[in-house]
Short mmCIF file of C-alpha atoms in Angstrom, two decimals:
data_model
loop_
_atom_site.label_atom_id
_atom_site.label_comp_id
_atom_site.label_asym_id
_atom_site.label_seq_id
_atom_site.Cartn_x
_atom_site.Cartn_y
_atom_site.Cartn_z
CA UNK A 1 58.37 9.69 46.02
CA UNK A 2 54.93 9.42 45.56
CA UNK A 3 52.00 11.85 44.84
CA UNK A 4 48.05 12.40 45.16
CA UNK A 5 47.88 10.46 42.38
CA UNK A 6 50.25 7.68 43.71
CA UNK A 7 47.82 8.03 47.15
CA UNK A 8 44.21 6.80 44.76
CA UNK A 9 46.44 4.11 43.53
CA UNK A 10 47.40 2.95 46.86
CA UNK A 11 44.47 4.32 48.62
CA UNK A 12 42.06 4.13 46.57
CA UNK A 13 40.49 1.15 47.58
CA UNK A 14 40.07 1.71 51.60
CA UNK A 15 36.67 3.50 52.14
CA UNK A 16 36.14 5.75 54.46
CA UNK A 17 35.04 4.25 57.15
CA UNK A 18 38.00 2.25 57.18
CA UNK A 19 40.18 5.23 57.00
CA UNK A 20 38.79 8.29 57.98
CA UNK A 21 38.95 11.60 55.73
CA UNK A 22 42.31 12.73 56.18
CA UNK A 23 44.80 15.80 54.54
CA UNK A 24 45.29 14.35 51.35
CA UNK A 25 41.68 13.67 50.91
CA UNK A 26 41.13 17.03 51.24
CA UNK A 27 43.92 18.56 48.81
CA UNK A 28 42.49 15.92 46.12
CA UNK A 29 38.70 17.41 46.63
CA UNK A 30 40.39 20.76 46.11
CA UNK A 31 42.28 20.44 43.28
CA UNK A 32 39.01 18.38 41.96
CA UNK A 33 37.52 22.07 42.11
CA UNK A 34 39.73 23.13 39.18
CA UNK A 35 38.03 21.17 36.62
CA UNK A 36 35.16 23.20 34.44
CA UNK A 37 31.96 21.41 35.38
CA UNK A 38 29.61 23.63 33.43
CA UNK A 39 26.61 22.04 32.15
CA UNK A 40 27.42 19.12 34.04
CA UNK A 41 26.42 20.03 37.80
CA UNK A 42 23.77 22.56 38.41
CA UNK A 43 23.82 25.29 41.37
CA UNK A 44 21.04 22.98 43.33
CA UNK A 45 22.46 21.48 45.93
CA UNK A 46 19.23 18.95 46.21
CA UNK A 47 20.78 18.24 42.62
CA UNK A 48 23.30 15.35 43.86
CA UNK A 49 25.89 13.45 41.31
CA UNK A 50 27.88 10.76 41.99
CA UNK A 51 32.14 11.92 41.73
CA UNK A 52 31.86 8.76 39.37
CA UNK A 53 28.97 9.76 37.14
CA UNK A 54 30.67 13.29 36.72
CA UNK A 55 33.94 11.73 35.96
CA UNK A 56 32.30 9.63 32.94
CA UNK A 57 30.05 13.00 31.87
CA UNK A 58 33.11 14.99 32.17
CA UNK A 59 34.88 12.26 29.88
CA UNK A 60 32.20 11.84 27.21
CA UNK A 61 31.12 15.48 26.84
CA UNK A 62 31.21 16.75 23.36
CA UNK A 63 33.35 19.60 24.39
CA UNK A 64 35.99 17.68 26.15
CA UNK A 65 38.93 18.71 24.51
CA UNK A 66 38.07 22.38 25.53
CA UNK A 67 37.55 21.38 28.93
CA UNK A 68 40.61 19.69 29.57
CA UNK A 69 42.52 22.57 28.62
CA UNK A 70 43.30 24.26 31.79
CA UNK A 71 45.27 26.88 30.76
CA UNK A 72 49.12 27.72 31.79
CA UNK A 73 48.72 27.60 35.50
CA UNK A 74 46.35 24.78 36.32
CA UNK A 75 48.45 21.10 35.67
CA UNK A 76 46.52 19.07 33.04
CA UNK A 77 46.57 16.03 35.37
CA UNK A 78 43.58 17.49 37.39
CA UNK A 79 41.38 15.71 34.50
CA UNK A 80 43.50 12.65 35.01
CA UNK A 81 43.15 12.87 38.98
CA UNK A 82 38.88 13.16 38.43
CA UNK A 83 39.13 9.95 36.37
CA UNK A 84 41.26 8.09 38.97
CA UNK A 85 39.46 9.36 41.67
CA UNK A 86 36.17 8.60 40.34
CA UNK A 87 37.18 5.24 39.11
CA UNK A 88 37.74 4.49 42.81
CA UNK A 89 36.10 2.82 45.81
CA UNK A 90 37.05 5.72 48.44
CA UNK A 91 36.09 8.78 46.23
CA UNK A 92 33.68 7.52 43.23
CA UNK A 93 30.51 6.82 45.94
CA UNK A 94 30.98 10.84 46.70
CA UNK A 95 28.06 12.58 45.88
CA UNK A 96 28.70 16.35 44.05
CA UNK A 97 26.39 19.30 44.00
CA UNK A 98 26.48 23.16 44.46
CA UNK A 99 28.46 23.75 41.59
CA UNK A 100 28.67 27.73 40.94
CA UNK A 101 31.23 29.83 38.46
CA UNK A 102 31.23 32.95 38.27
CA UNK A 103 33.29 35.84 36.84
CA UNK A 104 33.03 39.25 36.66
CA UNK A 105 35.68 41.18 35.02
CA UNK A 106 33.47 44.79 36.40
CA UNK A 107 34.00 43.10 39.99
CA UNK A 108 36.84 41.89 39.66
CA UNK A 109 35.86 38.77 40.73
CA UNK A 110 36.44 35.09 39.68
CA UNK A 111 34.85 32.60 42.17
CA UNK A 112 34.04 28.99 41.29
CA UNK A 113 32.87 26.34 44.45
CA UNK A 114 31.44 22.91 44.61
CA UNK A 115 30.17 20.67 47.39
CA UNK A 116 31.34 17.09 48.30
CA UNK A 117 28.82 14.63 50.26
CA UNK A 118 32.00 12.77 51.62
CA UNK A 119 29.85 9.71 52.96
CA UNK A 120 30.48 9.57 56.53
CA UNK A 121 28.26 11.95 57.56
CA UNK A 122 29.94 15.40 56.64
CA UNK A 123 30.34 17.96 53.42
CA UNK A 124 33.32 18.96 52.32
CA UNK A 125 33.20 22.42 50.37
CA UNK A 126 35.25 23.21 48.02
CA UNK A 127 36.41 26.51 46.68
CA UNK A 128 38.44 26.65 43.39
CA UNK A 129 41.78 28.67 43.49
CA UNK A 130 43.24 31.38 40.62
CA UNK A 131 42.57 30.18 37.63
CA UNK A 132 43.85 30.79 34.21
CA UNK A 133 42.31 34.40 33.84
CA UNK A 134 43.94 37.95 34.25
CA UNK A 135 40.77 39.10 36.51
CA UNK A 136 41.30 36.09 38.59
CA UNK A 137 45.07 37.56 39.51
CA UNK A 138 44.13 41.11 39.62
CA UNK A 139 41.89 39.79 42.42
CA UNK A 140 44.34 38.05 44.28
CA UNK A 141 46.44 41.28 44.27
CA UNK A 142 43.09 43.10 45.89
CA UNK A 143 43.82 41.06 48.56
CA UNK A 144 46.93 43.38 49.32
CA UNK A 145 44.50 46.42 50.33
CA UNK A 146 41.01 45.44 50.44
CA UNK A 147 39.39 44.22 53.56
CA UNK A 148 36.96 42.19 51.32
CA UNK A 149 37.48 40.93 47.81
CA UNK A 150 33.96 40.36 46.42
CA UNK A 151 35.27 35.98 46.06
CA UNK A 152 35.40 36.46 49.79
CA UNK A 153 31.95 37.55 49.92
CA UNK A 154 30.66 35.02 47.93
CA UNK A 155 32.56 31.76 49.28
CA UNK A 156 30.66 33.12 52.80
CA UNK A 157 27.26 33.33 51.42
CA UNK A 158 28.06 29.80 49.67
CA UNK A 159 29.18 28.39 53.50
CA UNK A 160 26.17 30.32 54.80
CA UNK A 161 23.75 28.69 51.74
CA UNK A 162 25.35 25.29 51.89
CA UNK A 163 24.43 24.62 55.76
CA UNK A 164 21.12 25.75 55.87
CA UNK A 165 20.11 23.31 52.93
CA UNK A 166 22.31 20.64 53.91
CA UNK A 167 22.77 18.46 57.15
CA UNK A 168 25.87 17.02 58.83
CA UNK A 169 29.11 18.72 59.59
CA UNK A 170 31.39 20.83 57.26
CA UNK A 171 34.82 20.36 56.45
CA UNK A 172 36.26 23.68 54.19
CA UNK A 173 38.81 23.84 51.96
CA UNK A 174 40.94 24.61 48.96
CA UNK A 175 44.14 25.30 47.05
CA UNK A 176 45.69 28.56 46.49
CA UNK A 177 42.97 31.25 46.68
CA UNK A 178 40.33 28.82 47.36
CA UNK A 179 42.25 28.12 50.99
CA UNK A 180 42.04 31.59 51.55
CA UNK A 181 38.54 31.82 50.61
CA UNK A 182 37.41 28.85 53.35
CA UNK A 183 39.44 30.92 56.13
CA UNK A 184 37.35 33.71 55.41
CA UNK A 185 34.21 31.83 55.24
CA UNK A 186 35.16 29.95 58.25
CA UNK A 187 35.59 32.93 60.27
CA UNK A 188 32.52 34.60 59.32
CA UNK A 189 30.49 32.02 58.90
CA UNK A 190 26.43 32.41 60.63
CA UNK A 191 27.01 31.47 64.17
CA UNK A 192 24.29 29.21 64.40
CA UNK A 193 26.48 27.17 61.90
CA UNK A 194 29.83 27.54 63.51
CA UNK A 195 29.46 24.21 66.17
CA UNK A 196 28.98 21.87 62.24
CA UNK A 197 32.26 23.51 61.05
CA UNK A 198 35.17 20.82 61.67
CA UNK A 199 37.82 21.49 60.09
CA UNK A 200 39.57 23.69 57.32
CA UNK A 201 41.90 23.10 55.01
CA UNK A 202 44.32 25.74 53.23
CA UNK A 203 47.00 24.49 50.63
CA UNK A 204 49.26 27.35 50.07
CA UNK A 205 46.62 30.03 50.17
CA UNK A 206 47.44 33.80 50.70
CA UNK A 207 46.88 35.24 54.24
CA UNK A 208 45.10 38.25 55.25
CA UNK A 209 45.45 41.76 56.09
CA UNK A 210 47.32 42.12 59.67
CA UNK A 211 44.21 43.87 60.90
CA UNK A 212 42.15 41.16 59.88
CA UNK A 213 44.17 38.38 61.50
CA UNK A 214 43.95 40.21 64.52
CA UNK A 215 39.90 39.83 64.80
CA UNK A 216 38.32 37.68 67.16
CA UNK A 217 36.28 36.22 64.12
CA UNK A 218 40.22 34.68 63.08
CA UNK A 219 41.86 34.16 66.15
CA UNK A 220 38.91 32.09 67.56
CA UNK A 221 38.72 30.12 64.44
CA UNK A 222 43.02 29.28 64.36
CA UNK A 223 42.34 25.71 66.15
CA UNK A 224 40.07 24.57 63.57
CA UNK A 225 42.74 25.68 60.62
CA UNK A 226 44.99 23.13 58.88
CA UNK A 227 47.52 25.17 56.56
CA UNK A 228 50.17 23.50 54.47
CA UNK A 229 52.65 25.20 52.53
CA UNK A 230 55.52 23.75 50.07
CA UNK A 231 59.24 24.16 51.01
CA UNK A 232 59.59 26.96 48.56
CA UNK A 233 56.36 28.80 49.20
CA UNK A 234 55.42 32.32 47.25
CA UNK A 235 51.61 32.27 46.94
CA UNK A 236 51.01 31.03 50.66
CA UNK A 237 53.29 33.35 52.23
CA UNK A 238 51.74 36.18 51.03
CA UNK A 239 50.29 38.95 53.61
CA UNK A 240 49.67 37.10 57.00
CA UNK A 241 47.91 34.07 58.59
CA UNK A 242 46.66 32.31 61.10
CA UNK A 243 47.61 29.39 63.12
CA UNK A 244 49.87 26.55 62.96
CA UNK A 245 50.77 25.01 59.80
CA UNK A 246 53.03 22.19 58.33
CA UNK A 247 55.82 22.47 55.45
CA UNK A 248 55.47 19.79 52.60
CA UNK A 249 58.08 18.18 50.51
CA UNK A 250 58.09 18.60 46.59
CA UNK A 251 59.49 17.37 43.91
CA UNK A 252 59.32 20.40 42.01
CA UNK A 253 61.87 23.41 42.16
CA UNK A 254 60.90 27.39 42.92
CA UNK A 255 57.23 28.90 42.61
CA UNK A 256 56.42 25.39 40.49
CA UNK A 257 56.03 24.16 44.19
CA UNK A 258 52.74 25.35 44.32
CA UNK A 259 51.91 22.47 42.34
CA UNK A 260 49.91 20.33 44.52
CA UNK A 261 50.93 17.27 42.27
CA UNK A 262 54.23 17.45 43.05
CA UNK A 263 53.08 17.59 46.87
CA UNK A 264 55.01 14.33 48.12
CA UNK A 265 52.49 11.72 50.19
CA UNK A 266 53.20 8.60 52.12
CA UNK A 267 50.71 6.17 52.96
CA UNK A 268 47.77 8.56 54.41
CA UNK A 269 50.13 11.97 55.09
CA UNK A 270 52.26 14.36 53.37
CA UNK A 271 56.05 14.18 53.58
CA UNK A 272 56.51 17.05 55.99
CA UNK A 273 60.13 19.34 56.67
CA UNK A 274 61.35 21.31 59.50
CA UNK A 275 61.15 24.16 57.40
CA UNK A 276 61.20 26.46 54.28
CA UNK A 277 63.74 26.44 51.90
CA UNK A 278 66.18 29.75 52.04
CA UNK A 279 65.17 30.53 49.07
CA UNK A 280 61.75 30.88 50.54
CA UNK A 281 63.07 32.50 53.43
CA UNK A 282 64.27 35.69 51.52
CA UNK A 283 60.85 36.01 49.67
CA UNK A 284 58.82 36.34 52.66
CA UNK A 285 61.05 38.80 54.34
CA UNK A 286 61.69 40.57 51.49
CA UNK A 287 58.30 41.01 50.45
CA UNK A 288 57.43 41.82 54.41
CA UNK A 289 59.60 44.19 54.85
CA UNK A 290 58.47 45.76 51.10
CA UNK A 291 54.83 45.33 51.81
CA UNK A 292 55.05 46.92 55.20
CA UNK A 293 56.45 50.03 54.14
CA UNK A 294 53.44 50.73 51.91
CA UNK A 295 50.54 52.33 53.33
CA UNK A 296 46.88 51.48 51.88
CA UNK A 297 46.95 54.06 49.12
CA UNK A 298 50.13 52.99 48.04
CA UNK A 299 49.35 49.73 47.60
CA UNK A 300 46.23 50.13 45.53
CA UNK A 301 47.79 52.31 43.08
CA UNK A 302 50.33 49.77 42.18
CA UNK A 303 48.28 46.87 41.82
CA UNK A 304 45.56 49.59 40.08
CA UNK A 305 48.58 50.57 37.83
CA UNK A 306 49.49 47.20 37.10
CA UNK A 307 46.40 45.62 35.86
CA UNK A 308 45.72 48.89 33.97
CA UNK A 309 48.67 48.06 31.95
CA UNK A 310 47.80 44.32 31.59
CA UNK A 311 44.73 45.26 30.08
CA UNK A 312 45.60 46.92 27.92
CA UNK A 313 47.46 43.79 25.85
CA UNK A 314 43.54 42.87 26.12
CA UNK A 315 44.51 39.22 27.03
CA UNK A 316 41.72 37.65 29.44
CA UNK A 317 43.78 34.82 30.43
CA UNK A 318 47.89 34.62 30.92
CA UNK A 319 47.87 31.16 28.55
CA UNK A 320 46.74 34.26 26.10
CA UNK A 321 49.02 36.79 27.28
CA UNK A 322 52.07 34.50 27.30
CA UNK A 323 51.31 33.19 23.72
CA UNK A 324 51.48 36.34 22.13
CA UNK A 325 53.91 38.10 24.30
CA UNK A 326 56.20 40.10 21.84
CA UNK A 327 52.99 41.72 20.93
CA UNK A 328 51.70 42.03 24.07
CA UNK A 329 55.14 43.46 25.49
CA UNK A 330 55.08 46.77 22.92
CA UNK A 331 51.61 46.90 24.78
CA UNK A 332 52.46 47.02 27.74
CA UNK A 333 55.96 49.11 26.82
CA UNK A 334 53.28 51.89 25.09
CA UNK A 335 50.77 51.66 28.15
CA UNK A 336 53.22 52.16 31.04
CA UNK A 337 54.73 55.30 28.68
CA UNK A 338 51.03 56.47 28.83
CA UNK A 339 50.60 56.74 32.28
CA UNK A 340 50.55 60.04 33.99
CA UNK A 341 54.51 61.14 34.96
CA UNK A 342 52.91 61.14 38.53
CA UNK A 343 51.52 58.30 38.63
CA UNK A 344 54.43 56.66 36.77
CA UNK A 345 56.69 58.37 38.89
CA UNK A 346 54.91 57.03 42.18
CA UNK A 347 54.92 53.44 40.81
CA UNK A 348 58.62 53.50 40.49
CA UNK A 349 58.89 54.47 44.02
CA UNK A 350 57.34 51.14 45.54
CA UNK A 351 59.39 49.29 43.29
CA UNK A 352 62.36 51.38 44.46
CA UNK A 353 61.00 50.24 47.76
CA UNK A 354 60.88 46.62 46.65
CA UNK A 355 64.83 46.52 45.18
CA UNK A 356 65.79 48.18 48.68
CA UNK A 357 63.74 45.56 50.86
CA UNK A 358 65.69 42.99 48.53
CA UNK A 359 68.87 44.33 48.80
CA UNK A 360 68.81 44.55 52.90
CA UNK A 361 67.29 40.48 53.35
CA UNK A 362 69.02 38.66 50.93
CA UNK A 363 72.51 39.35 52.18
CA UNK A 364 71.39 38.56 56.22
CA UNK A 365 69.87 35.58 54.68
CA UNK A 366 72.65 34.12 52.68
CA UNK A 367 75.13 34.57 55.64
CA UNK A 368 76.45 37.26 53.64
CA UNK A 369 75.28 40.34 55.74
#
């Protein structure tokens, strides 16, 4: 079956105004987002560069080795997808700009966004999903008790920034976190802005807070969402979301799925299923029923406790953390021993909780129960 990279090969060639900005466009603009443009695109968005001119900059930079190397998380084919992509007649005319990075392990924050003049009279914004880095993650897990993660904040202030300078209509989007992060900005976006936003895209991004979901800022904005999730889905079934979304076929097995480039396309779609895989099934209500039971407090001081204890192996990225991980285990072994015996003890409660959620769904799910 084919992938996005199959769809520039096949697809390449038909401008847009031939065939209009579709799904796959967007997931390809996402993962684009990935890449570490540093140096190469400034913050301006008057500051325009052709997708093909940053393609041959990224490609000839002295430090291209380093930038190619995406870490453990991140498939290395992203650089090969820019190349392809920019090489082409339906992406290379694209013009780039907005490009901002930012991470703050004191915030907890890792944010990265860039902006897409698509050509037929719309931007597409992108924001970057988790990358490679442990403060990255620990962010993502924020997301289980926080009403705003300071990415969130950002990506709205980007939306907000992006449509006051620039003209035409907005398409959002993104992979992973980065879908998550053009929800949010979607819903609160300025409402002089909200008639320009068209459409938003979120590839396997983690919901929101039920609360949340439940605001008239979400539920108004649910027509304008697109949401697609893999048949085995972890990352995009986290928490809860908001309106309709499809299930796409993969080539890859378990929580690789979230792969976009295994993602299987046909002509200008994805290869869509009737549903989740079991597997899939028992993770979501597993980790519902788990999550559920866990009030606010209790949910901060596990993901507080557990990044405490990654830290102090004092990788900054899991490529780092998995490379030296005998090392890094006795670190963590000696940390969680150093915790507080109430805090340690409270800790092994929710993931009592967790074991007990696990043992209740998996039987009903497998027909065994």
């Amino acid at each position: 079956m084919a992938t996005i990279l199959d769809y520039i090969a096949w697809r390449g060639d038909v401008r847009l105004a031939v065939s209009p900005f579709n799904d796959v466009d967007a997931l390809i603009l996402s993962q684009i987002s990935y890449l570490n443009f540093d140096g190469l695109l400034a913050a301006d968005f008057s500051k325009k560069v052709k997708l093909s001119e940053l393609a041959e900059q990224f490609r000839s930079a002295a430090d291209f080795q380093a930038r190619s190397d995406m870490g453990a998380l991140i498939n290395s084919l992203s650089v090969e997808l820019l190349f392809a992509a920019g090489a082409s007649r339906r992406f290379g005319a694209m013009k780039v700009c907005g490009y901002v990075n930012r991470i703050s392990t004191a915030e907890v924050k890792q944010f990265a966004a860039l902006t897409f003049d698509t050509g037929d009279r719309h931007k597409f914004i992108a924001f970057r999903g988790t990358d490679d880095t442990i403060v990255g993650w620990n962010e993502d897990f924020n997301l289980g008790f926080m009403k705003e993660v300071p990415s969130q904040h950002d990506a709205l202030e980007y939306v907000n920034t992006a449509c006051a300078l620039l003209s035409g209509e907005i398409r959002i989007g993104g992979h992973s976190k980065g879908g998550n992060l053009a929800v949010y900005a979607g819903a609160y976006i300025k409402k002089r802005y909200r008639r320009r936003l068209k459409c938003i895209y979120n590839n396997d991004g983690p919901g929101f807070l039920e609360d949340t979901i439940r605001l008239p800022e979400f539920q108004n904005l649910a027509p304008k969402v697109h949401s697609f999730y893999p048949q085995f889905s972890i990352v995009g079934m986290l928490f809860s979301h908001i309106g309709g979304y499809a299930v796409v076929e993969s080539e890859q097995s378990g929580i690789m799925q979230h792969d976009p480039f295994s993602w299987h396309v046909e002509r200008s779609s994805f290869v869509t299923l009737d549903g989740f895989d079991k597997g899939s099934i028992v993770f979501q209500k597993t980790f519902n029923a788990w999550f559920g039971a866990l009030n606010g407090a209790d949910r901060e001081l596990f993901v507080s406790t557990l990044f405490t204890i990654i830290q102090a192996t004092d990788a900054r990225t899991n490529s780092e953390l998995e490379k030296n991980w005998l090392a890094n285990s006795r670190k963590i072994v000696k940390a969680l021993i150093a915790l507080p015996s109430e805090t340690r003890g409270e800790v092994l409660k929710i993931i009592q909780l967790l074991f007990h959620a696990a043992k209740k769904n998996v039987p009903q799910l497998m027909g065994l129960g």
